[in-house]
XYZ file of N, CA and C in Angstrom:
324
model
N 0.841 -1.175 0.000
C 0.000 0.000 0.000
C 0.886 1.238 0.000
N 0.429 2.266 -0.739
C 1.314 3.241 -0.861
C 0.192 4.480 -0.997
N 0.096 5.344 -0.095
C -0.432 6.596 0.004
C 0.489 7.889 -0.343
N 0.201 8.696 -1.049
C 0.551 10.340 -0.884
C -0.796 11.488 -0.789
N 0.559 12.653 -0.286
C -0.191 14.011 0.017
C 0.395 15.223 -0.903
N -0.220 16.033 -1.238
C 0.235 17.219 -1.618
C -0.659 18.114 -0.540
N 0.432 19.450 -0.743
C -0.418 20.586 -0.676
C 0.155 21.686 -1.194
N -0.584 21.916 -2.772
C -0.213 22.976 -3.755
C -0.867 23.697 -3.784
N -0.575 25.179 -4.130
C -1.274 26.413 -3.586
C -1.221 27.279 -5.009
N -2.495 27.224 -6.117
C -1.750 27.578 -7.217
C -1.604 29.277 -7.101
N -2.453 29.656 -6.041
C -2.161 31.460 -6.073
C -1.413 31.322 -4.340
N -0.418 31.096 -4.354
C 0.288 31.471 -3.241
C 0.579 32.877 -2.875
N -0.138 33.751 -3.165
C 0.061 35.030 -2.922
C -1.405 35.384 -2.407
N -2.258 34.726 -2.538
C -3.659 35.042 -2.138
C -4.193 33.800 -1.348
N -5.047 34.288 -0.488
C -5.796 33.420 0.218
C -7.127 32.750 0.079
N -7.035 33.036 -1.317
C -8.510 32.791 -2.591
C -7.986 31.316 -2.366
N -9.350 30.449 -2.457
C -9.363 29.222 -2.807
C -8.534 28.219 -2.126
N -8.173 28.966 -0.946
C -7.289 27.772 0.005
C -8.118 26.901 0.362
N -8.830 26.645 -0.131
C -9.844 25.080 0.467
C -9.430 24.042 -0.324
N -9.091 24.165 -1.477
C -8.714 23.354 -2.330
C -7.099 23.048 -2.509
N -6.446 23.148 -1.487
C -5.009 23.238 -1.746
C -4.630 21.527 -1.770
N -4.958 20.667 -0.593
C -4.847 20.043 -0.228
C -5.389 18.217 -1.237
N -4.376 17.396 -1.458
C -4.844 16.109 -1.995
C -3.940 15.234 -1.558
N -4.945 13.859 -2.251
C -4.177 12.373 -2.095
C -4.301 11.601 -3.184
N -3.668 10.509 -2.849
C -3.714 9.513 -3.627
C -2.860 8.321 -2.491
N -4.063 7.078 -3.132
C -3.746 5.806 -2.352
C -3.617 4.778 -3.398
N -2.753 4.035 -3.246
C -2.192 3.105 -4.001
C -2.070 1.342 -3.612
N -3.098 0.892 -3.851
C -3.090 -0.924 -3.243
C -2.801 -1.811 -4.273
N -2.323 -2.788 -3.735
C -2.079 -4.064 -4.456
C -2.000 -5.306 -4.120
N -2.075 -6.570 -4.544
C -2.497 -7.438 -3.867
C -1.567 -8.898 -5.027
N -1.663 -9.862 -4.142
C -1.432 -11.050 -5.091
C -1.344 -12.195 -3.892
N -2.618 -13.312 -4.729
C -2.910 -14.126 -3.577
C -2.239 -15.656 -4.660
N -1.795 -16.264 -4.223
C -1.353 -17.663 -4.077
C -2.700 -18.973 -4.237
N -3.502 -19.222 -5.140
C -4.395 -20.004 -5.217
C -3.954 -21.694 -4.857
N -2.990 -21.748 -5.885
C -2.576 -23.637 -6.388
C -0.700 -23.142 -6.459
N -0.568 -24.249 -5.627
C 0.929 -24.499 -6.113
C 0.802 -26.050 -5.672
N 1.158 -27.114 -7.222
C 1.627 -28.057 -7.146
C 2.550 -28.536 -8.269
N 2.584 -30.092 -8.496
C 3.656 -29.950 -9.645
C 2.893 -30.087 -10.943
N 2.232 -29.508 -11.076
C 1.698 -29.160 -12.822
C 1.785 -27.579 -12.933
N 2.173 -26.897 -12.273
C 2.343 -25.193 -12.155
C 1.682 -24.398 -10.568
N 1.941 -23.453 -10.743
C 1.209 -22.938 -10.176
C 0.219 -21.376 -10.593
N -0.589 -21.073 -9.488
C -1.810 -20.496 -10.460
C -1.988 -19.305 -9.018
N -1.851 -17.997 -9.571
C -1.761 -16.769 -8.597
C -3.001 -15.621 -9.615
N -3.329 -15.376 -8.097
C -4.700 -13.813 -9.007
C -3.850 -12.727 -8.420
N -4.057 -11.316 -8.842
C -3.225 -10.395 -9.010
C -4.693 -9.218 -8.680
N -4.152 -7.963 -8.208
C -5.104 -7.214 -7.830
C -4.744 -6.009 -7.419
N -5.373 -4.860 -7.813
C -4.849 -3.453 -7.587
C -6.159 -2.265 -7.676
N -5.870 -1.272 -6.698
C -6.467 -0.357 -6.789
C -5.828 1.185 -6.453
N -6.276 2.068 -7.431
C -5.573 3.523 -7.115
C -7.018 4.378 -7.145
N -6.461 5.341 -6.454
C -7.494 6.327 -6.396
C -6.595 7.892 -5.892
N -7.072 8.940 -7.157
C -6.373 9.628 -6.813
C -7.665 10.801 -6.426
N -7.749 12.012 -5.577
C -8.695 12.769 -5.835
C -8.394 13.911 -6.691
N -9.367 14.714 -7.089
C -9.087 15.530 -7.741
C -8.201 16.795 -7.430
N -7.632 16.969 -5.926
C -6.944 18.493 -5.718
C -5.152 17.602 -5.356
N -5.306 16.494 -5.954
C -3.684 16.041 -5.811
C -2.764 16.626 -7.101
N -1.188 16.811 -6.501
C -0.518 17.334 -7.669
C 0.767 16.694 -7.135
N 1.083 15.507 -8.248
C 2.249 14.443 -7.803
C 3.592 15.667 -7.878
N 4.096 15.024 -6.651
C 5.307 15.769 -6.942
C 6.695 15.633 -8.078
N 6.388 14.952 -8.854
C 7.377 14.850 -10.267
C 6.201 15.024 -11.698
N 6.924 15.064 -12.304
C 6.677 15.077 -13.787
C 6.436 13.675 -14.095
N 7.364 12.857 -13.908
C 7.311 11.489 -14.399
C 6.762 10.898 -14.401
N 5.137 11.333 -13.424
C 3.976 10.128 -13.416
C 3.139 10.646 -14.462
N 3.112 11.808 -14.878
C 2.286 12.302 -16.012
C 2.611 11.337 -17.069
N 3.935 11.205 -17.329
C 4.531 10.999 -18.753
C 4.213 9.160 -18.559
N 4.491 8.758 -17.172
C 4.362 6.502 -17.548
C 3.232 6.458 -17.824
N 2.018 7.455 -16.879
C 0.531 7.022 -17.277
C 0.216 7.359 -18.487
N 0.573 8.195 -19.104
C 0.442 8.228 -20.759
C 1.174 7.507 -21.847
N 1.584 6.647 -21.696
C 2.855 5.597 -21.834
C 1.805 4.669 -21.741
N 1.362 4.278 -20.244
C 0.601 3.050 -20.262
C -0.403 3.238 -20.696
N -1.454 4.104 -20.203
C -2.831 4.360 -20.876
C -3.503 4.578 -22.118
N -2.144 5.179 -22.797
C -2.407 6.258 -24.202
C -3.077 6.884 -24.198
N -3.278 7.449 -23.610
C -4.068 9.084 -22.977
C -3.418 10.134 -21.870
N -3.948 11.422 -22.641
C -3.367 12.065 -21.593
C -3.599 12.179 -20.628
N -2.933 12.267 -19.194
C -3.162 12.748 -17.927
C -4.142 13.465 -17.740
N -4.521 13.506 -16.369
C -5.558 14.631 -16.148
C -5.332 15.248 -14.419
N -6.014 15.771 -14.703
C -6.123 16.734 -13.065
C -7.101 16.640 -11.950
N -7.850 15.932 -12.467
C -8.934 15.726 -12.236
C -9.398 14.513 -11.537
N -10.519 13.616 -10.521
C -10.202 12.566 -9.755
C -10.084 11.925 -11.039
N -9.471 10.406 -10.087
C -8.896 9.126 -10.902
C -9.207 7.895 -10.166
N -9.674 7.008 -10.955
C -9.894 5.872 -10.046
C -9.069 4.847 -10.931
N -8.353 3.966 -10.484
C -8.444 2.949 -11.938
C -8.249 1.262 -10.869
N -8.873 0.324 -11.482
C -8.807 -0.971 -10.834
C -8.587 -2.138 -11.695
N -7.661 -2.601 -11.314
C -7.028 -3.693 -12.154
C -7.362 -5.273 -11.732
N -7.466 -6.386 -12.539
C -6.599 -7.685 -12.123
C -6.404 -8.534 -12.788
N -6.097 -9.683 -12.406
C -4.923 -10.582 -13.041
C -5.402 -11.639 -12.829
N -4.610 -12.686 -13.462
C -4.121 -14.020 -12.985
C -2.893 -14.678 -13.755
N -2.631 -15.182 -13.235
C -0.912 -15.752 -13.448
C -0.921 -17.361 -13.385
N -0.278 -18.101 -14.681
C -0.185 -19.175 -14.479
C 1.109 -19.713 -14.750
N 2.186 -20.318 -13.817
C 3.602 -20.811 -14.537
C 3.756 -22.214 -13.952
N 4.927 -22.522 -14.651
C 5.369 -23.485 -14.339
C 6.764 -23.801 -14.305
N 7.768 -23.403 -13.004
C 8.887 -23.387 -12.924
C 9.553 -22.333 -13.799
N 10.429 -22.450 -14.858
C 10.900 -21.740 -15.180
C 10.811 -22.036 -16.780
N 9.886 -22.504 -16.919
C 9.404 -23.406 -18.415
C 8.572 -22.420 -19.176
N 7.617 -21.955 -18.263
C 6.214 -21.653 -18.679
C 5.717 -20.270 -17.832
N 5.173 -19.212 -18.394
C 4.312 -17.818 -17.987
C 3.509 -17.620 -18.820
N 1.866 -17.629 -18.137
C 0.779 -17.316 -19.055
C 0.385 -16.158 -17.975
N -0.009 -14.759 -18.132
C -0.748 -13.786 -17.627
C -1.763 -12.972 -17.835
N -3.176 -12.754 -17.300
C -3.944 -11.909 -18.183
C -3.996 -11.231 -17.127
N -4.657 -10.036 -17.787
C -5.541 -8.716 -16.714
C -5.815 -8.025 -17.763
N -6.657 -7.446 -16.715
C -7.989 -6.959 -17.004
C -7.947 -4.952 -16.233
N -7.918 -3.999 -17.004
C -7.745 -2.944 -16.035
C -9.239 -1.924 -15.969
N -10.071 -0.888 -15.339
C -10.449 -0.205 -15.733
C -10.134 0.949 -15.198
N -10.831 2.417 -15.793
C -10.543 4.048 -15.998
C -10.895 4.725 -15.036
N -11.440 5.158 -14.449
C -12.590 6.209 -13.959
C -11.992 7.838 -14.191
N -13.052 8.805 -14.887
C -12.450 9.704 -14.479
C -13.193 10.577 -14.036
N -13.025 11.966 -13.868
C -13.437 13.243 -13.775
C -12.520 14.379 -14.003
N -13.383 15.107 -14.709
C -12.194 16.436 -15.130
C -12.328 17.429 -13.774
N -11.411 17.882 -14.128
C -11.505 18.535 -12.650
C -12.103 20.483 -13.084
């Protein structure tokens, strides 16, 4: 689990709109262990983010992977997105993986 905070102030010279300075974003993930025997084994995979709408990551660089991964541009606005998986291998022979992701948005 991975949480952040901002608190960006886009008129730092005024005290207009300080209600909105303040955001987050929470970050989960998961991976559970179903079957392990000797024909492979078989794992589900699982994730959730949620960002709200008054967060402002502190780098550049998350703008640019999520548009990388998504093929869309970023936004400012809330974000939800929820993913999952499943995983099937077998030693070092064999990797089959699917998932499944979805969007949520709002413009801000």
């Amino acid at each position: 689990m991975n949480s952040s905070g901002s608190d960006y102030d886009r008129n730092i010279l005024s005290s207009i709109d300080d209600n909105d300075n303040k955001g987050y974003l929470t970050d989960l993930n998961g991976n559970l262990n179903l079957v392990k025997s000797k024909w492979g084994d078989m794992n589900i995979l699982g994730g959730y983010r949620y960002r709200n709408k008054n967060f402002e990551p502190p780098s550049r660089m998350e703008k640019k992977d999520f548009e990388e991964r998504w093929n869309i541009r970023s936004s400012t606005g809330m974000e939800e997105i929820k993913n999952g998986g499943i995983v099937y291998s077998k030693e070092n022979l064999f990797l089959s993986k699917a998932n499944v992701s979805s969007l949520k948005r709002e413009n801000h």
